[in-house]
Amino acid sequence: EVQMVESGGDLVQPGGSLRLSCAASGFTLSDYWMGWVRQAPGKGLEWLANIKQDGSEKYYVDYVRGRFTISRDNAKNSLFLQMNSLRVEDTAVYYCGTGETWGQGTLVTVSS
Amino acid sequence: DVVMAQSPLSLPVTLGQPASISCRSSQSLVYSDANTYLSWFQQRPGQSPRRLIYKVSNRDSGVPDRFSGSGSGTDFTLKISRVEAEDVGVYYCMQHTHWPHTFGQGTKLEIK
C-alpha cells in the first residue's frame, strides 16, 4: 500500500525553526518528484515546494523561498522540509506527496 | 502566478442528482509537451486531499466513474453524474503546468 506519513509538527514561537519529515512506503521515492503543500485552518490548499527525483532541482513559492528548504534522502525513502524564520501566518497542516498521493498531514502552530 | 477561479464556491445538491464545478485559469494550461496539467482533488471533512482526476480527464485508480473531467486551454469542468453521500467535501482544481503550482479556492459540496 502506498503511504506517506508526516511528522515533526509542533508549537513554535515566531522566528523559530522546525524540520518536518515524510516517510514514504509502498513505492520507490526516487521515481517521483515530491512536494509539500499546506492548509491554514479553515483555508484552501497552497503548494509550497517541489524537488526533482535526484534532488538536483528545487522550486519554492515566493513567500517561503529563503526560509524553507526542501530535501530528500532516497536511500531512506524520506522527504524533509526545513522551516526557518517561522511566522504566525505559517500556521497550517503540512502535507507531503507525489501529487497523486498525500499523507495525513502534520500540524505546525506558530504562536507566542 | 496563474490564478485558478472556481465556481460555484458552494454547491448544495440533492442525492442522486448531477453536480458540476467550473474552473478557469488566468493563462493557458497547455504545456510545451502538449499536455495540460490540470487536476481535481477531493477533500472530505477531516481528511487529507485525494486526487480524482489528472491531465484534465484521466481518473485516478479507485475513483468511481461517476466523476469525470473535461475542458481545454483555460476552461475546465468536474462533473459528478449522480451525487452520493460520500461525495460531501471540498473540491479543488489545481494546475501544475506553471510554477508555482496553484489551486482554486475550493468548492464546498453539501447534500440538500
mmCIF file with all atom_site columns, C-alpha atoms in Angstrom:
data_model
loop_
_atom_site.group_PDB
_atom_site.id
_atom_site.type_symbol
_atom_site.label_atom_id
_atom_site.label_alt_id
_atom_site.label_comp_id
_atom_site.label_asym_id
_atom_site.label_entity_id
_atom_site.label_seq_id
_atom_site.pdbx_PDB_ins_code
_atom_site.Cartn_x
_atom_site.Cartn_y
_atom_site.Cartn_z
_atom_site.occupancy
_atom_site.B_iso_or_equiv
_atom_site.pdbx_formal_charge
_atom_site.auth_seq_id
_atom_site.auth_comp_id
_atom_site.auth_asym_id
_atom_site.auth_atom_id
_atom_site.pdbx_PDB_model_num
ATOM 1   C CA . GLU A 1 1   ? 0.000   0.000  0.000   1.00 0.00 ? 1   GLU A CA 1
ATOM 2   C CA . VAL A 1 2   ? 1.308   3.437  -0.961  1.00 0.00 ? 2   VAL A CA 1
ATOM 3   C CA . GLN A 1 3   ? 1.617   5.564  2.152   1.00 0.00 ? 3   GLN A CA 1
ATOM 4   C CA . MET A 1 4   ? 3.237   8.760  3.333   1.00 0.00 ? 4   MET A CA 1
ATOM 5   C CA . VAL A 1 5   ? 3.492   9.714  6.985   1.00 0.00 ? 5   VAL A CA 1
ATOM 6   C CA . GLU A 1 6   ? 4.455   13.236 8.000   1.00 0.00 ? 6   GLU A CA 1
ATOM 7   C CA . SER A 1 7   ? 5.935   14.104 11.372  1.00 0.00 ? 7   SER A CA 1
ATOM 8   C CA . GLY A 1 8   ? 7.701   16.954 13.135  1.00 0.00 ? 8   GLY A CA 1
ATOM 9   C CA . GLY A 1 9   ? 4.846   19.406 13.509  1.00 0.00 ? 9   GLY A CA 1
ATOM 10  C CA . ASP A 1 10  ? 4.792   21.318 16.802  1.00 0.00 ? 10  ASP A CA 1
ATOM 11  C CA . LEU A 1 11  ? 4.058   24.597 18.535  1.00 0.00 ? 11  LEU A CA 1
ATOM 12  C CA . VAL A 1 12  ? 6.887   27.058 17.909  1.00 0.00 ? 12  VAL A CA 1
ATOM 13  C CA . GLN A 1 13  ? 7.422   30.749 18.611  1.00 0.00 ? 13  GLN A CA 1
ATOM 14  C CA . PRO A 1 14  ? 7.665   33.315 15.803  1.00 0.00 ? 14  PRO A CA 1
ATOM 15  C CA . GLY A 1 15  ? 11.180  33.350 14.427  1.00 0.00 ? 15  GLY A CA 1
ATOM 16  C CA . GLY A 1 16  ? 11.737  29.729 15.391  1.00 0.00 ? 16  GLY A CA 1
ATOM 17  C CA . SER A 1 17  ? 12.574  26.675 13.286  1.00 0.00 ? 17  SER A CA 1
ATOM 18  C CA . LEU A 1 18  ? 11.116  23.226 12.647  1.00 0.00 ? 18  LEU A CA 1
ATOM 19  C CA . ARG A 1 19  ? 12.091  20.282 10.475  1.00 0.00 ? 19  ARG A CA 1
ATOM 20  C CA . LEU A 1 20  ? 9.273   18.245 9.005   1.00 0.00 ? 20  LEU A CA 1
ATOM 21  C CA . SER A 1 21  ? 9.836   14.673 7.846   1.00 0.00 ? 21  SER A CA 1
ATOM 22  C CA . CYS A 1 22  ? 7.853   12.480 5.498   1.00 0.00 ? 22  CYS A CA 1
ATOM 23  C CA . ALA A 1 23  ? 8.347   8.713  5.485   1.00 0.00 ? 23  ALA A CA 1
ATOM 24  C CA . ALA A 1 24  ? 7.222   7.005  2.282   1.00 0.00 ? 24  ALA A CA 1
ATOM 25  C CA . SER A 1 25  ? 6.371   3.324  1.907   1.00 0.00 ? 25  SER A CA 1
ATOM 26  C CA . GLY A 1 26  ? 4.841   1.095  -0.719  1.00 0.00 ? 26  GLY A CA 1
ATOM 27  C CA . PHE A 1 27  ? 6.646   2.808  -3.585  1.00 0.00 ? 27  PHE A CA 1
ATOM 28  C CA . THR A 1 28  ? 10.139  3.926  -4.598  1.00 0.00 ? 28  THR A CA 1
ATOM 29  C CA . LEU A 1 29  ? 10.561  7.580  -3.641  1.00 0.00 ? 29  LEU A CA 1
ATOM 30  C CA . SER A 1 30  ? 13.370  8.088  -6.148  1.00 0.00 ? 30  SER A CA 1
ATOM 31  C CA . ASP A 1 31  ? 10.926  7.572  -9.030  1.00 0.00 ? 31  ASP A CA 1
ATOM 32  C CA . TYR A 1 32  ? 8.917   10.711 -8.221  1.00 0.00 ? 32  TYR A CA 1
ATOM 33  C CA . TRP A 1 33  ? 9.028   14.455 -7.991  1.00 0.00 ? 33  TRP A CA 1
ATOM 34  C CA . MET A 1 34  ? 7.887   15.202 -4.441  1.00 0.00 ? 34  MET A CA 1
ATOM 35  C CA . GLY A 1 35  ? 6.252   18.249 -2.926  1.00 0.00 ? 35  GLY A CA 1
ATOM 36  C CA . TRP A 1 36  ? 4.956   19.937 0.195   1.00 0.00 ? 36  TRP A CA 1
ATOM 37  C CA . VAL A 1 37  ? 1.502   21.501 0.372   1.00 0.00 ? 37  VAL A CA 1
ATOM 38  C CA . ARG A 1 38  ? -0.056  23.290 3.333   1.00 0.00 ? 38  ARG A CA 1
ATOM 39  C CA . GLN A 1 39  ? -3.511  24.250 4.530   1.00 0.00 ? 39  GLN A CA 1
ATOM 40  C CA . ALA A 1 40  ? -4.088  27.012 7.070   1.00 0.00 ? 40  ALA A CA 1
ATOM 41  C CA . PRO A 1 41  ? -7.010  26.450 9.457   1.00 0.00 ? 41  PRO A CA 1
ATOM 42  C CA . GLY A 1 42  ? -10.288 26.747 7.545   1.00 0.00 ? 42  GLY A CA 1
ATOM 43  C CA . LYS A 1 43  ? -8.485  27.780 4.354   1.00 0.00 ? 43  LYS A CA 1
ATOM 44  C CA . GLY A 1 44  ? -7.570  26.254 0.994   1.00 0.00 ? 44  GLY A CA 1
ATOM 45  C CA . LEU A 1 45  ? -4.502  24.425 -0.259  1.00 0.00 ? 45  LEU A CA 1
ATOM 46  C CA . GLU A 1 46  ? -1.150  26.042 -1.099  1.00 0.00 ? 46  GLU A CA 1
ATOM 47  C CA . TRP A 1 47  ? 1.681   24.290 -2.929  1.00 0.00 ? 47  TRP A CA 1
ATOM 48  C CA . LEU A 1 48  ? 4.958   25.331 -1.295  1.00 0.00 ? 48  LEU A CA 1
ATOM 49  C CA . ALA A 1 49  ? 7.883   23.458 -2.805  1.00 0.00 ? 49  ALA A CA 1
ATOM 50  C CA . ASN A 1 50  ? 8.903   20.728 -5.231  1.00 0.00 ? 50  ASN A CA 1
ATOM 51  C CA . ILE A 1 51  ? 12.025  18.596 -5.549  1.00 0.00 ? 51  ILE A CA 1
ATOM 52  C CA . LYS A 1 52  ? 13.149  16.503 -8.500  1.00 0.00 ? 52  LYS A CA 1
ATOM 53  C CA . GLN A 1 53  ? 13.766  12.764 -8.223  1.00 0.00 ? 53  GLN A CA 1
ATOM 54  C CA . ASP A 1 54  ? 17.525  13.129 -7.689  1.00 0.00 ? 54  ASP A CA 1
ATOM 55  C CA . GLY A 1 55  ? 17.301  16.378 -5.717  1.00 0.00 ? 55  GLY A CA 1
ATOM 56  C CA . SER A 1 56  ? 19.027  18.377 -8.474  1.00 0.00 ? 56  SER A CA 1
ATOM 57  C CA . GLU A 1 57  ? 16.129  20.814 -8.945  1.00 0.00 ? 57  GLU A CA 1
ATOM 58  C CA . LYS A 1 58  ? 14.104  22.544 -6.268  1.00 0.00 ? 58  LYS A CA 1
ATOM 59  C CA . TYR A 1 59  ? 11.321  25.092 -6.616  1.00 0.00 ? 59  TYR A CA 1
ATOM 60  C CA . TYR A 1 60  ? 9.723   27.294 -3.976  1.00 0.00 ? 60  TYR A CA 1
ATOM 61  C CA . VAL A 1 61  ? 6.756   29.604 -3.843  1.00 0.00 ? 61  VAL A CA 1
ATOM 62  C CA . ASP A 1 62  ? 7.915   33.213 -3.293  1.00 0.00 ? 62  ASP A CA 1
ATOM 63  C CA . TYR A 1 63  ? 6.754   33.584 0.286   1.00 0.00 ? 63  TYR A CA 1
ATOM 64  C CA . VAL A 1 64  ? 8.807   30.651 1.606   1.00 0.00 ? 64  VAL A CA 1
ATOM 65  C CA . ARG A 1 65  ? 11.878  30.951 -0.611  1.00 0.00 ? 65  ARG A CA 1
ATOM 66  C CA . GLY A 1 66  ? 14.908  31.688 1.549   1.00 0.00 ? 66  GLY A CA 1
ATOM 67  C CA . ARG A 1 67  ? 13.130  30.497 4.707   1.00 0.00 ? 67  ARG A CA 1
ATOM 68  C CA . PHE A 1 68  ? 12.151  26.904 3.813   1.00 0.00 ? 68  PHE A CA 1
ATOM 69  C CA . THR A 1 69  ? 14.381  24.199 2.327   1.00 0.00 ? 69  THR A CA 1
ATOM 70  C CA . ILE A 1 70  ? 13.095  21.003 0.745   1.00 0.00 ? 70  ILE A CA 1
ATOM 71  C CA . SER A 1 71  ? 15.366  17.955 0.668   1.00 0.00 ? 71  SER A CA 1
ATOM 72  C CA . ARG A 1 72  ? 15.173  14.207 0.269   1.00 0.00 ? 72  ARG A CA 1
ATOM 73  C CA . ASP A 1 73  ? 17.024  11.025 1.187   1.00 0.00 ? 73  ASP A CA 1
ATOM 74  C CA . ASN A 1 74  ? 16.061  8.422  -1.390  1.00 0.00 ? 74  ASN A CA 1
ATOM 75  C CA . ALA A 1 75  ? 18.028  5.706  0.390   1.00 0.00 ? 75  ALA A CA 1
ATOM 76  C CA . LYS A 1 76  ? 15.765  6.196  3.399   1.00 0.00 ? 76  LYS A CA 1
ATOM 77  C CA . ASN A 1 77  ? 12.625  6.861  1.315   1.00 0.00 ? 77  ASN A CA 1
ATOM 78  C CA . SER A 1 78  ? 12.240  10.162 3.115   1.00 0.00 ? 78  SER A CA 1
ATOM 79  C CA . LEU A 1 79  ? 11.379  13.773 2.306   1.00 0.00 ? 79  LEU A CA 1
ATOM 80  C CA . PHE A 1 80  ? 12.093  16.782 4.511   1.00 0.00 ? 80  PHE A CA 1
ATOM 81  C CA . LEU A 1 81  ? 11.116  20.416 4.914   1.00 0.00 ? 81  LEU A CA 1
ATOM 82  C CA . GLN A 1 82  ? 13.400  22.622 6.991   1.00 0.00 ? 82  GLN A CA 1
ATOM 83  C CA . MET A 1 83  ? 11.446  25.708 8.057   1.00 0.00 ? 83  MET A CA 1
ATOM 84  C CA . ASN A 1 84  ? 13.283  28.723 9.493   1.00 0.00 ? 84  ASN A CA 1
ATOM 85  C CA . SER A 1 85  ? 12.176  32.228 10.495  1.00 0.00 ? 85  SER A CA 1
ATOM 86  C CA . LEU A 1 86  ? 8.653   30.954 11.063  1.00 0.00 ? 86  LEU A CA 1
ATOM 87  C CA . ARG A 1 87  ? 5.792   33.437 11.065  1.00 0.00 ? 87  ARG A CA 1
ATOM 88  C CA . VAL A 1 88  ? 2.318   33.329 12.580  1.00 0.00 ? 88  VAL A CA 1
ATOM 89  C CA . GLU A 1 89  ? 0.923   33.001 9.043   1.00 0.00 ? 89  GLU A CA 1
ATOM 90  C CA . ASP A 1 90  ? 2.858   29.748 8.562   1.00 0.00 ? 90  ASP A CA 1
ATOM 91  C CA . THR A 1 91  ? 0.411   28.061 10.942  1.00 0.00 ? 91  THR A CA 1
ATOM 92  C CA . ALA A 1 92  ? -1.093  25.203 8.941   1.00 0.00 ? 92  ALA A CA 1
ATOM 93  C CA . VAL A 1 93  ? -1.324  21.485 8.361   1.00 0.00 ? 93  VAL A CA 1
ATOM 94  C CA . TYR A 1 94  ? 1.587   20.458 6.145   1.00 0.00 ? 94  TYR A CA 1
ATOM 95  C CA . TYR A 1 95  ? 1.201   17.573 3.685   1.00 0.00 ? 95  TYR A CA 1
ATOM 96  C CA . CYS A 1 96  ? 3.871   15.775 1.684   1.00 0.00 ? 96  CYS A CA 1
ATOM 97  C CA . GLY A 1 97  ? 3.034   13.979 -1.522  1.00 0.00 ? 97  GLY A CA 1
ATOM 98  C CA . THR A 1 98  ? 3.673   12.925 -5.067  1.00 0.00 ? 98  THR A CA 1
ATOM 99  C CA . GLY A 1 99  ? 0.731   14.837 -6.468  1.00 0.00 ? 99  GLY A CA 1
ATOM 100 C CA . GLU A 1 100 ? -1.355  11.688 -6.684  1.00 0.00 ? 100 GLU A CA 1
ATOM 101 C CA . THR A 1 101 ? -0.950  10.550 -3.084  1.00 0.00 ? 101 THR A CA 1
ATOM 102 C CA . TRP A 1 102 ? -0.736  12.674 0.064   1.00 0.00 ? 102 TRP A CA 1
ATOM 103 C CA . GLY A 1 103 ? -0.057  11.938 3.689   1.00 0.00 ? 103 GLY A CA 1
ATOM 104 C CA . GLN A 1 104 ? -2.365  12.691 6.600   1.00 0.00 ? 104 GLN A CA 1
ATOM 105 C CA . GLY A 1 105 ? -0.522  15.898 7.443   1.00 0.00 ? 105 GLY A CA 1
ATOM 106 C CA . THR A 1 106 ? 1.305   17.340 10.437  1.00 0.00 ? 106 THR A CA 1
ATOM 107 C CA . LEU A 1 107 ? 0.193   20.480 12.275  1.00 0.00 ? 107 LEU A CA 1
ATOM 108 C CA . VAL A 1 108 ? 2.549   23.417 12.655  1.00 0.00 ? 108 VAL A CA 1
ATOM 109 C CA . THR A 1 109 ? 1.435   26.172 15.011  1.00 0.00 ? 109 THR A CA 1
ATOM 110 C CA . VAL A 1 110 ? 3.428   29.395 15.187  1.00 0.00 ? 110 VAL A CA 1
ATOM 111 C CA . SER A 1 111 ? 2.426   31.453 18.179  1.00 0.00 ? 111 SER A CA 1
ATOM 112 C CA . SER A 1 112 ? 3.926   33.318 21.110  1.00 0.00 ? 112 SER A CA 1
ATOM 113 C CA . ASP B 2 1   ? 1.184   33.381 -10.738 1.00 0.00 ? 1   ASP B CA 1
ATOM 114 C CA . VAL B 2 2   ? -1.650  31.553 -12.509 1.00 0.00 ? 2   VAL B CA 1
ATOM 115 C CA . VAL B 2 3   ? -4.950  32.293 -10.806 1.00 0.00 ? 3   VAL B CA 1
ATOM 116 C CA . MET B 2 4   ? -7.461  29.447 -10.685 1.00 0.00 ? 4   MET B CA 1
ATOM 117 C CA . ALA B 2 5   ? -11.058 30.637 -10.300 1.00 0.00 ? 5   ALA B CA 1
ATOM 118 C CA . GLN B 2 6   ? -13.660 28.058 -9.290  1.00 0.00 ? 6   GLN B CA 1
ATOM 119 C CA . SER B 2 7   ? -17.438 28.407 -9.366  1.00 0.00 ? 7   SER B CA 1
ATOM 120 C CA . PRO B 2 8   ? -19.641 27.968 -7.571  1.00 0.00 ? 8   PRO B CA 1
ATOM 121 C CA . LEU B 2 9   ? -17.921 28.137 -4.181  1.00 0.00 ? 9   LEU B CA 1
ATOM 122 C CA . SER B 2 10  ? -20.890 26.438 -2.518  1.00 0.00 ? 10  SER B CA 1
ATOM 123 C CA . LEU B 2 11  ? -22.829 23.629 -4.164  1.00 0.00 ? 11  LEU B CA 1
ATOM 124 C CA . PRO B 2 12  ? -25.916 22.169 -2.464  1.00 0.00 ? 12  PRO B CA 1
ATOM 125 C CA . VAL B 2 13  ? -27.028 19.042 -4.335  1.00 0.00 ? 13  VAL B CA 1
ATOM 126 C CA . THR B 2 14  ? -29.842 16.529 -3.883  1.00 0.00 ? 14  THR B CA 1
ATOM 127 C CA . LEU B 2 15  ? -28.724 12.910 -3.566  1.00 0.00 ? 15  LEU B CA 1
ATOM 128 C CA . GLY B 2 16  ? -28.782 11.188 -6.942  1.00 0.00 ? 16  GLY B CA 1
ATOM 129 C CA . GLN B 2 17  ? -28.663 14.440 -8.869  1.00 0.00 ? 17  GLN B CA 1
ATOM 130 C CA . PRO B 2 18  ? -25.761 15.627 -11.023 1.00 0.00 ? 18  PRO B CA 1
ATOM 131 C CA . ALA B 2 19  ? -23.244 18.275 -9.984  1.00 0.00 ? 19  ALA B CA 1
ATOM 132 C CA . SER B 2 20  ? -20.824 20.409 -11.954 1.00 0.00 ? 20  SER B CA 1
ATOM 133 C CA . ILE B 2 21  ? -17.886 22.590 -10.893 1.00 0.00 ? 21  ILE B CA 1
ATOM 134 C CA . SER B 2 22  ? -16.175 25.074 -13.186 1.00 0.00 ? 22  SER B CA 1
ATOM 135 C CA . CYS B 2 23  ? -12.511 26.062 -13.022 1.00 0.00 ? 23  CYS B CA 1
ATOM 136 C CA . ARG B 2 24  ? -10.979 28.841 -15.111 1.00 0.00 ? 24  ARG B CA 1
ATOM 137 C CA . SER B 2 25  ? -7.281  29.655 -15.269 1.00 0.00 ? 25  SER B CA 1
ATOM 138 C CA . SER B 2 26  ? -5.764  33.084 -15.921 1.00 0.00 ? 26  SER B CA 1
ATOM 139 C CA . GLN B 2 27  ? -3.391  31.566 -18.514 1.00 0.00 ? 27  GLN B CA 1
ATOM 140 C CA . SER B 2 28  ? -3.452  28.618 -20.843 1.00 0.00 ? 28  SER B CA 1
ATOM 141 C CA . LEU B 2 29  ? -2.502  25.378 -19.081 1.00 0.00 ? 29  LEU B CA 1
ATOM 142 C CA . VAL B 2 30  ? -1.129  23.710 -22.210 1.00 0.00 ? 30  VAL B CA 1
ATOM 143 C CA . TYR B 2 31  ? 2.499   22.799 -21.549 1.00 0.00 ? 31  TYR B CA 1
ATOM 144 C CA . SER B 2 32  ? 5.283   22.698 -24.138 1.00 0.00 ? 32  SER B CA 1
ATOM 145 C CA . ASP B 2 33  ? 4.890   18.891 -24.346 1.00 0.00 ? 33  ASP B CA 1
ATOM 146 C CA . ALA B 2 34  ? 1.246   19.436 -25.460 1.00 0.00 ? 34  ALA B CA 1
ATOM 147 C CA . ASN B 2 35  ? -0.134  18.046 -22.194 1.00 0.00 ? 35  ASN B CA 1
ATOM 148 C CA . THR B 2 36  ? -2.483  20.060 -19.987 1.00 0.00 ? 36  THR B CA 1
ATOM 149 C CA . TYR B 2 37  ? -1.615  19.629 -16.335 1.00 0.00 ? 37  TYR B CA 1
ATOM 150 C CA . LEU B 2 38  ? -4.947  20.257 -14.642 1.00 0.00 ? 38  LEU B CA 1
ATOM 151 C CA . SER B 2 39  ? -6.014  18.051 -11.746 1.00 0.00 ? 39  SER B CA 1
ATOM 152 C CA . TRP B 2 40  ? -9.032  17.819 -9.472  1.00 0.00 ? 40  TRP B CA 1
ATOM 153 C CA . PHE B 2 41  ? -8.838  16.961 -5.777  1.00 0.00 ? 41  PHE B CA 1
ATOM 154 C CA . GLN B 2 42  ? -11.470 15.966 -3.249  1.00 0.00 ? 42  GLN B CA 1
ATOM 155 C CA . GLN B 2 43  ? -11.041 16.725 0.441   1.00 0.00 ? 43  GLN B CA 1
ATOM 156 C CA . ARG B 2 44  ? -13.579 15.056 2.691   1.00 0.00 ? 44  ARG B CA 1
ATOM 157 C CA . PRO B 2 45  ? -14.147 16.596 6.147   1.00 0.00 ? 45  PRO B CA 1
ATOM 158 C CA . GLY B 2 46  ? -11.166 15.924 8.395   1.00 0.00 ? 46  GLY B CA 1
ATOM 159 C CA . GLN B 2 47  ? -9.188  14.129 5.684   1.00 0.00 ? 47  GLN B CA 1
ATOM 160 C CA . SER B 2 48  ? -6.204  14.912 3.503   1.00 0.00 ? 48  SER B CA 1
ATOM 161 C CA . PRO B 2 49  ? -6.668  15.751 -0.185  1.00 0.00 ? 49  PRO B CA 1
ATOM 162 C CA . ARG B 2 50  ? -7.260  12.930 -2.640  1.00 0.00 ? 50  ARG B CA 1
ATOM 163 C CA . ARG B 2 51  ? -6.600  13.330 -6.334  1.00 0.00 ? 51  ARG B CA 1
ATOM 164 C CA . LEU B 2 52  ? -9.546  12.312 -8.509  1.00 0.00 ? 52  LEU B CA 1
ATOM 165 C CA . ILE B 2 53  ? -8.572  13.463 -11.993 1.00 0.00 ? 53  ILE B CA 1
ATOM 166 C CA . TYR B 2 54  ? -5.244  14.265 -13.670 1.00 0.00 ? 54  TYR B CA 1
ATOM 167 C CA . LYS B 2 55  ? -4.399  15.814 -17.031 1.00 0.00 ? 55  LYS B CA 1
ATOM 168 C CA . VAL B 2 56  ? -7.941  17.167 -17.381 1.00 0.00 ? 56  VAL B CA 1
ATOM 169 C CA . SER B 2 57  ? -9.865  13.934 -17.859 1.00 0.00 ? 57  SER B CA 1
ATOM 170 C CA . ASN B 2 58  ? -7.962  10.899 -16.519 1.00 0.00 ? 58  ASN B CA 1
ATOM 171 C CA . ARG B 2 59  ? -9.473  9.248  -13.447 1.00 0.00 ? 59  ARG B CA 1
ATOM 172 C CA . ASP B 2 60  ? -7.106  8.027  -10.749 1.00 0.00 ? 60  ASP B CA 1
ATOM 173 C CA . SER B 2 61  ? -7.218  4.408  -9.669  1.00 0.00 ? 61  SER B CA 1
ATOM 174 C CA . GLY B 2 62  ? -10.221 3.627  -7.480  1.00 0.00 ? 62  GLY B CA 1
ATOM 175 C CA . VAL B 2 63  ? -12.153 6.776  -8.407  1.00 0.00 ? 63  VAL B CA 1
ATOM 176 C CA . PRO B 2 64  ? -15.798 5.978  -9.256  1.00 0.00 ? 64  PRO B CA 1
ATOM 177 C CA . ASP B 2 65  ? -16.759 6.505  -12.863 1.00 0.00 ? 65  ASP B CA 1
ATOM 178 C CA . ARG B 2 66  ? -19.483 8.963  -11.841 1.00 0.00 ? 66  ARG B CA 1
ATOM 179 C CA . PHE B 2 67  ? -16.625 11.506 -11.663 1.00 0.00 ? 67  PHE B CA 1
ATOM 180 C CA . SER B 2 68  ? -15.480 12.965 -14.973 1.00 0.00 ? 68  SER B CA 1
ATOM 181 C CA . GLY B 2 69  ? -13.294 15.850 -16.046 1.00 0.00 ? 69  GLY B CA 1
ATOM 182 C CA . SER B 2 70  ? -13.288 17.844 -19.246 1.00 0.00 ? 70  SER B CA 1
ATOM 183 C CA . GLY B 2 71  ? -12.067 21.079 -20.756 1.00 0.00 ? 71  GLY B CA 1
ATOM 184 C CA . SER B 2 72  ? -9.144  22.640 -22.532 1.00 0.00 ? 72  SER B CA 1
ATOM 185 C CA . GLY B 2 73  ? -6.923  25.696 -22.544 1.00 0.00 ? 73  GLY B CA 1
ATOM 186 C CA . THR B 2 74  ? -8.245  27.825 -19.680 1.00 0.00 ? 74  THR B CA 1
ATOM 187 C CA . ASP B 2 75  ? -11.699 26.369 -19.065 1.00 0.00 ? 75  ASP B CA 1
ATOM 188 C CA . PHE B 2 76  ? -12.297 23.115 -17.181 1.00 0.00 ? 76  PHE B CA 1
ATOM 189 C CA . THR B 2 77  ? -15.161 21.239 -15.553 1.00 0.00 ? 77  THR B CA 1
ATOM 190 C CA . LEU B 2 78  ? -15.574 18.470 -12.996 1.00 0.00 ? 78  LEU B CA 1
ATOM 191 C CA . LYS B 2 79  ? -18.860 16.594 -13.213 1.00 0.00 ? 79  LYS B CA 1
ATOM 192 C CA . ILE B 2 80  ? -20.447 14.117 -10.852 1.00 0.00 ? 80  ILE B CA 1
ATOM 193 C CA . SER B 2 81  ? -23.178 12.225 -12.652 1.00 0.00 ? 81  SER B CA 1
ATOM 194 C CA . ARG B 2 82  ? -25.141 11.200 -9.533  1.00 0.00 ? 82  ARG B CA 1
ATOM 195 C CA . VAL B 2 83  ? -24.113 12.624 -6.178  1.00 0.00 ? 83  VAL B CA 1
ATOM 196 C CA . GLU B 2 84  ? -23.778 10.197 -3.279  1.00 0.00 ? 84  GLU B CA 1
ATOM 197 C CA . ALA B 2 85  ? -23.493 10.960 0.435   1.00 0.00 ? 85  ALA B CA 1
ATOM 198 C CA . GLU B 2 86  ? -19.763 10.104 0.430   1.00 0.00 ? 86  GLU B CA 1
ATOM 199 C CA . ASP B 2 87  ? -19.108 12.917 -2.089  1.00 0.00 ? 87  ASP B CA 1
ATOM 200 C CA . VAL B 2 88  ? -19.591 15.609 0.570   1.00 0.00 ? 88  VAL B CA 1
ATOM 201 C CA . GLY B 2 89  ? -16.462 17.721 0.930   1.00 0.00 ? 89  GLY B CA 1
ATOM 202 C CA . VAL B 2 90  ? -14.440 20.421 -0.770  1.00 0.00 ? 90  VAL B CA 1
ATOM 203 C CA . TYR B 2 91  ? -13.253 20.079 -4.364  1.00 0.00 ? 91  TYR B CA 1
ATOM 204 C CA . TYR B 2 92  ? -10.177 21.867 -5.691  1.00 0.00 ? 92  TYR B CA 1
ATOM 205 C CA . CYS B 2 93  ? -8.809  22.273 -9.176  1.00 0.00 ? 93  CYS B CA 1
ATOM 206 C CA . MET B 2 94  ? -5.039  22.619 -9.445  1.00 0.00 ? 94  MET B CA 1
ATOM 207 C CA . GLN B 2 95  ? -2.643  23.452 -12.250 1.00 0.00 ? 95  GLN B CA 1
ATOM 208 C CA . HIS B 2 96  ? 0.937   22.227 -12.424 1.00 0.00 ? 96  HIS B CA 1
ATOM 209 C CA . THR B 2 97  ? 1.785   23.464 -15.893 1.00 0.00 ? 97  THR B CA 1
ATOM 210 C CA . HIS B 2 98  ? 3.323   26.636 -14.475 1.00 0.00 ? 98  HIS B CA 1
ATOM 211 C CA . TRP B 2 99  ? 5.369   27.234 -11.334 1.00 0.00 ? 99  TRP B CA 1
ATOM 212 C CA . PRO B 2 100 ? 4.183   27.882 -8.724  1.00 0.00 ? 100 PRO B CA 1
ATOM 213 C CA . HIS B 2 101 ? 1.513   25.241 -8.862  1.00 0.00 ? 101 HIS B CA 1
ATOM 214 C CA . THR B 2 102 ? -1.765  26.841 -7.845  1.00 0.00 ? 102 THR B CA 1
ATOM 215 C CA . PHE B 2 103 ? -5.122  25.677 -6.530  1.00 0.00 ? 103 PHE B CA 1
ATOM 216 C CA . GLY B 2 104 ? -8.592  27.084 -6.948  1.00 0.00 ? 104 GLY B CA 1
ATOM 217 C CA . GLN B 2 105 ? -10.368 28.460 -3.870  1.00 0.00 ? 105 GLN B CA 1
ATOM 218 C CA . GLY B 2 106 ? -12.346 25.257 -3.397  1.00 0.00 ? 106 GLY B CA 1
ATOM 219 C CA . THR B 2 107 ? -16.000 24.338 -3.919  1.00 0.00 ? 107 THR B CA 1
ATOM 220 C CA . LYS B 2 108 ? -17.879 23.004 -0.924  1.00 0.00 ? 108 LYS B CA 1
ATOM 221 C CA . LEU B 2 109 ? -20.348 20.306 -1.937  1.00 0.00 ? 109 LEU B CA 1
ATOM 222 C CA . GLU B 2 110 ? -23.123 19.546 0.511   1.00 0.00 ? 110 GLU B CA 1
ATOM 223 C CA . ILE B 2 111 ? -26.305 17.494 0.404   1.00 0.00 ? 111 ILE B CA 1
ATOM 224 C CA . LYS B 2 112 ? -29.553 19.454 0.267   1.00 0.00 ? 112 LYS B CA 1
#
